[in-house]
Amino acid sequence: AIRMTQSPSSFSASTGDRVTITCRASQGISSYLAWYQQKPGKAPKLLIYAASTLQSGVPSRFSGSGSGTDFTLTISCLQSEDFATYYCQQYYSYPVTFGPGTKVDIK
Amino acid sequence: EVQLVESGGVVVQPGGSLRLSCAASGFTFDDYTMHWVRQAPGKGLEWVSLISWDGGSTYYADSVKGRFTISRDNSKNSLYLQMNSLRTEDTALYYCAKAAAGTGFYFDYWGQGTLVTVSS
């Protein structure tokens, strides 16, 4: 199975900050990568697929980039509703696998 | 509006069995691959199983292969997960997830989950 790692595992940020989360795959996955946001007690929400395509209804402050093994999720101007845990997921091959998550909390 | 509503989660003893259900609405259910994804308490997400639109293809994570069976009833817009030989490590919130159009391998809608606790 392809192993996904994320960094950092958690960090604190302030409203208005630009934040970047990194996801790395153990082997090349082309652009078959999705990003999800999960808030406490809620189901995950799809933010980005195909590494950089914004899901309908997701604010444009979210963006994704990368291909192959290295990917990033960027939030250009952090809002209060963005404090959450973010997961990457590869869907290049089965079993699909998720990263361990990055928790973004309030500084 | 797409809705996925899971049910069937309970407390069960190790070695026991359980069937989870997911009722789908707001989309043409038999057009889409469906998945189960689980999340152990305080942990990350783990894909469990998928079933193709017509039920003709199924896949399982190694951790559940041979113990869990996924199925669907398109006439009832419902997805199921039969869980046998349950282990304490199967304790998790189980989500039903709709595959996005196209590849079917990532998830554009999720239910709220149903909690399975395996404990003696």
Short mmCIF file of C-alpha atoms in Angstrom, two decimals:
data_model
loop_
_atom_site.label_atom_id
_atom_site.label_comp_id
_atom_site.label_asym_id
_atom_site.label_seq_id
_atom_site.Cartn_x
_atom_site.Cartn_y
_atom_site.Cartn_z
CA ALA A 1 0.00 0.00 0.00
CA ILE A 2 1.12 3.56 -0.67
CA ARG A 3 2.03 5.35 2.54
CA MET A 4 1.04 8.97 2.97
CA THR A 5 2.77 11.32 5.38
CA GLN A 6 1.86 14.88 6.35
CA SER A 7 3.78 17.68 7.96
CA PRO A 8 3.47 19.24 10.34
CA SER A 9 1.23 17.01 12.45
CA SER A 10 -0.18 20.08 14.14
CA PHE A 11 0.45 23.78 14.48
CA SER A 12 -1.07 26.96 15.80
CA ALA A 13 -1.94 29.89 13.58
CA SER A 14 -3.80 33.17 13.70
CA THR A 15 -6.73 34.41 11.67
CA GLY A 16 -5.38 36.02 8.53
CA ASP A 17 -2.26 33.87 8.34
CA ARG A 18 -1.18 32.10 5.18
CA VAL A 19 -0.71 28.43 6.03
CA THR A 20 0.75 25.53 4.10
CA ILE A 21 0.41 21.82 4.81
CA THR A 22 2.60 19.27 3.09
CA CYS A 23 1.67 15.75 2.03
CA ARG A 24 4.13 13.18 0.69
CA ALA A 25 3.45 9.83 -0.95
CA SER A 26 5.79 6.85 -0.61
CA GLN A 27 5.71 6.43 -4.39
CA GLY A 28 4.57 8.50 -7.33
CA ILE A 29 0.82 9.03 -7.55
CA SER A 30 0.66 11.49 -10.45
CA SER A 31 -2.07 13.98 -9.46
CA TYR A 32 -4.41 11.45 -7.84
CA LEU A 33 -4.61 13.31 -4.57
CA ALA A 34 -7.52 14.74 -2.58
CA TRP A 35 -7.64 16.98 0.48
CA TYR A 36 -10.35 16.88 3.17
CA GLN A 37 -11.20 19.11 6.11
CA GLN A 38 -12.65 17.61 9.28
CA LYS A 39 -14.02 19.55 12.22
CA PRO A 40 -14.59 17.91 15.63
CA GLY A 41 -17.64 15.70 15.65
CA LYS A 42 -18.23 16.16 11.92
CA ALA A 43 -17.66 14.10 8.81
CA PRO A 44 -14.77 14.97 6.50
CA LYS A 45 -15.48 17.47 3.74
CA LEU A 46 -13.86 17.30 0.32
CA LEU A 47 -11.85 20.43 -0.45
CA ILE A 48 -9.63 19.58 -3.42
CA TYR A 49 -9.25 16.70 -5.85
CA ALA A 50 -6.82 15.95 -8.66
CA ALA A 51 -4.23 17.71 -6.49
CA SER A 52 -5.35 21.21 -7.44
CA THR A 53 -9.02 21.26 -8.46
CA LEU A 54 -11.26 23.05 -6.00
CA GLN A 55 -14.46 21.20 -5.12
CA SER A 56 -17.61 23.16 -5.89
CA GLY A 57 -18.56 25.51 -3.08
CA VAL A 58 -15.13 25.53 -1.42
CA PRO A 59 -13.75 29.05 -0.85
CA SER A 60 -11.00 30.19 -3.20
CA ARG A 61 -8.62 30.83 -0.29
CA PHE A 62 -7.96 27.09 -0.42
CA SER A 63 -5.56 25.86 -3.08
CA GLY A 64 -3.60 22.74 -3.80
CA SER A 65 -0.50 21.97 -5.79
CA GLY A 66 1.98 19.24 -6.56
CA SER A 67 2.32 16.01 -8.49
CA GLY A 68 4.29 12.81 -8.21
CA THR A 69 5.16 12.44 -4.54
CA ASP A 70 4.99 15.95 -3.04
CA PHE A 71 1.85 18.00 -2.53
CA THR A 72 0.76 21.09 -0.64
CA LEU A 73 -2.50 22.54 0.63
CA THR A 74 -2.44 26.28 1.13
CA ILE A 75 -4.95 28.48 2.89
CA SER A 76 -4.21 32.01 1.76
CA CYS A 77 -5.92 33.89 4.58
CA LEU A 78 -6.97 31.73 7.50
CA GLN A 79 -10.51 32.28 8.72
CA SER A 80 -12.01 31.24 12.06
CA GLU A 81 -13.99 28.46 10.40
CA ASP A 82 -10.79 26.93 8.98
CA PHE A 83 -9.50 25.67 12.32
CA ALA A 84 -9.78 21.93 11.77
CA THR A 85 -7.84 18.80 10.88
CA TYR A 86 -6.80 18.32 7.26
CA TYR A 87 -6.19 14.97 5.58
CA CYS A 88 -4.68 14.11 2.24
CA GLN A 89 -5.73 10.94 0.39
CA GLN A 90 -4.18 9.17 -2.58
CA TYR A 91 -6.41 7.43 -5.06
CA TYR A 92 -3.75 6.32 -7.51
CA SER A 93 -4.06 2.71 -6.42
CA TYR A 94 -5.98 0.47 -4.05
CA PRO A 95 -6.15 0.45 -1.18
CA VAL A 96 -6.72 4.20 -1.18
CA THR A 97 -4.84 5.62 1.79
CA PHE A 98 -4.99 8.75 3.89
CA GLY A 99 -2.34 10.81 5.53
CA PRO A 100 -2.34 10.94 9.35
CA GLY A 101 -3.79 14.44 9.40
CA THR A 102 -2.65 17.95 10.25
CA LYS A 103 -4.46 19.77 13.03
CA VAL A 104 -4.64 23.54 12.72
CA ASP A 105 -5.60 25.30 15.91
CA ILE A 106 -5.85 28.84 17.16
CA LYS A 107 -2.68 30.56 18.37
CA GLU B 1 -29.43 17.62 -1.54
CA VAL B 2 -27.27 14.52 -1.11
CA GLN B 3 -27.88 12.74 2.16
CA LEU B 4 -26.23 9.64 3.56
CA VAL B 5 -27.56 8.30 6.85
CA GLU B 6 -25.79 5.42 8.55
CA SER B 7 -27.30 3.17 11.19
CA GLY B 8 -26.66 -0.07 13.01
CA GLY B 9 -23.71 0.80 15.19
CA VAL B 10 -23.83 -0.70 18.69
CA VAL B 11 -21.66 -2.21 21.38
CA VAL B 12 -20.76 -5.80 20.49
CA GLN B 13 -18.49 -8.40 22.02
CA PRO B 14 -15.30 -9.59 20.33
CA GLY B 15 -16.12 -12.33 17.87
CA GLY B 16 -19.59 -10.96 17.32
CA SER B 17 -21.37 -9.79 14.18
CA LEU B 18 -23.11 -6.64 13.10
CA ARG B 19 -24.68 -5.18 9.96
CA LEU B 20 -24.39 -1.50 9.19
CA SER B 21 -26.76 0.26 6.82
CA CYS B 22 -26.56 3.50 4.89
CA ALA B 23 -29.65 5.12 3.40
CA ALA B 24 -28.89 7.37 0.45
CA SER B 25 -30.97 10.14 -1.09
CA GLY B 26 -30.61 13.20 -3.28
CA PHE B 27 -28.71 11.52 -6.10
CA THR B 28 -29.08 8.62 -8.50
CA PHE B 29 -27.74 5.93 -6.18
CA ASP B 30 -27.20 3.24 -8.80
CA ASP B 31 -24.92 5.51 -10.84
CA TYR B 32 -22.19 5.57 -8.20
CA THR B 33 -19.58 3.45 -6.51
CA MET B 34 -20.01 3.56 -2.73
CA HIS B 35 -17.51 3.16 0.09
CA TRP B 36 -17.17 2.57 3.80
CA VAL B 37 -14.46 4.50 5.63
CA ARG B 38 -13.79 4.25 9.36
CA GLN B 39 -12.16 6.35 12.02
CA ALA B 40 -11.05 4.93 15.35
CA PRO B 41 -11.58 7.25 18.31
CA GLY B 42 -9.09 10.10 18.17
CA LYS B 43 -7.38 8.61 15.11
CA GLY B 44 -7.21 9.17 11.38
CA LEU B 45 -9.25 7.89 8.46
CA GLU B 46 -9.01 4.32 7.15
CA TRP B 47 -10.70 3.14 3.95
CA VAL B 48 -12.57 -0.13 4.53
CA SER B 49 -14.39 -1.26 1.41
CA LEU B 50 -16.00 -0.27 -1.87
CA ILE B 51 -18.73 -1.63 -4.11
CA SER B 52 -19.29 -0.72 -7.74
CA TRP B 53 -22.53 0.80 -8.97
CA ASP B 54 -24.03 -2.57 -9.85
CA GLY B 55 -22.51 -4.58 -7.01
CA GLY B 56 -20.39 -6.52 -9.47
CA SER B 57 -17.06 -5.44 -8.02
CA THR B 58 -16.04 -5.21 -4.40
CA TYR B 59 -12.73 -4.43 -2.71
CA TYR B 60 -11.61 -4.61 0.90
CA ALA B 61 -8.81 -3.37 3.08
CA ASP B 62 -6.52 -6.19 4.16
CA SER B 63 -7.50 -5.50 7.77
CA VAL B 64 -11.11 -6.59 7.12
CA LYS B 65 -10.79 -8.98 4.19
CA GLY B 66 -12.55 -12.27 4.87
CA ARG B 67 -14.50 -10.82 7.81
CA PHE B 68 -16.52 -7.95 6.29
CA THR B 69 -18.87 -8.05 3.31
CA ILE B 70 -20.13 -4.97 1.48
CA SER B 71 -23.39 -5.07 -0.45
CA ARG B 72 -26.02 -2.75 -1.85
CA ASP B 73 -29.69 -2.77 -2.78
CA ASN B 74 -30.23 -0.25 -5.54
CA SER B 75 -34.00 -0.68 -5.34
CA LYS B 76 -33.82 0.63 -1.78
CA ASN B 77 -31.01 3.17 -2.30
CA SER B 78 -29.14 1.41 0.46
CA LEU B 79 -25.58 0.32 1.22
CA TYR B 80 -24.64 -2.31 3.77
CA LEU B 81 -21.61 -3.64 5.62
CA GLN B 82 -21.84 -7.07 7.20
CA MET B 83 -19.18 -7.31 9.89
CA ASN B 84 -18.26 -10.73 11.30
CA SER B 85 -15.58 -11.94 13.69
CA LEU B 86 -15.29 -8.47 15.15
CA ARG B 87 -12.13 -7.47 16.96
CA THR B 88 -11.45 -4.71 19.45
CA GLU B 89 -9.44 -2.93 16.76
CA ASP B 90 -12.60 -2.63 14.65
CA THR B 91 -13.92 -0.10 17.16
CA ALA B 92 -14.52 3.05 15.12
CA LEU B 93 -16.97 5.50 13.66
CA TYR B 94 -18.01 4.02 10.32
CA TYR B 95 -18.79 6.45 7.52
CA CYS B 96 -20.67 5.73 4.35
CA ALA B 97 -19.15 7.77 1.52
CA LYS B 98 -20.22 8.45 -2.04
CA ALA B 99 -17.58 8.17 -4.71
CA ALA B 100 -17.07 11.26 -6.80
CA ALA B 101 -17.97 10.97 -10.45
CA GLY B 102 -15.25 9.77 -12.78
CA THR B 103 -12.63 7.76 -11.00
CA GLY B 104 -14.85 6.86 -8.09
CA PHE B 105 -11.85 6.70 -5.85
CA TYR B 106 -12.29 9.79 -3.73
CA PHE B 107 -15.31 10.90 -1.78
CA ASP B 108 -17.49 13.93 -2.38
CA TYR B 109 -20.18 13.23 0.23
CA TRP B 110 -20.02 11.54 3.60
CA GLY B 111 -22.62 10.52 6.15
CA GLN B 112 -22.33 11.47 9.80
CA GLY B 113 -21.18 8.01 10.78
CA THR B 114 -22.35 5.22 13.05
CA LEU B 115 -20.28 4.13 16.03
CA VAL B 116 -19.23 0.51 16.42
CA THR B 117 -17.70 -0.44 19.75
CA VAL B 118 -16.18 -3.89 20.13
CA SER B 119 -15.68 -4.62 23.79
CA SER B 120 -16.25 -7.37 26.32
#
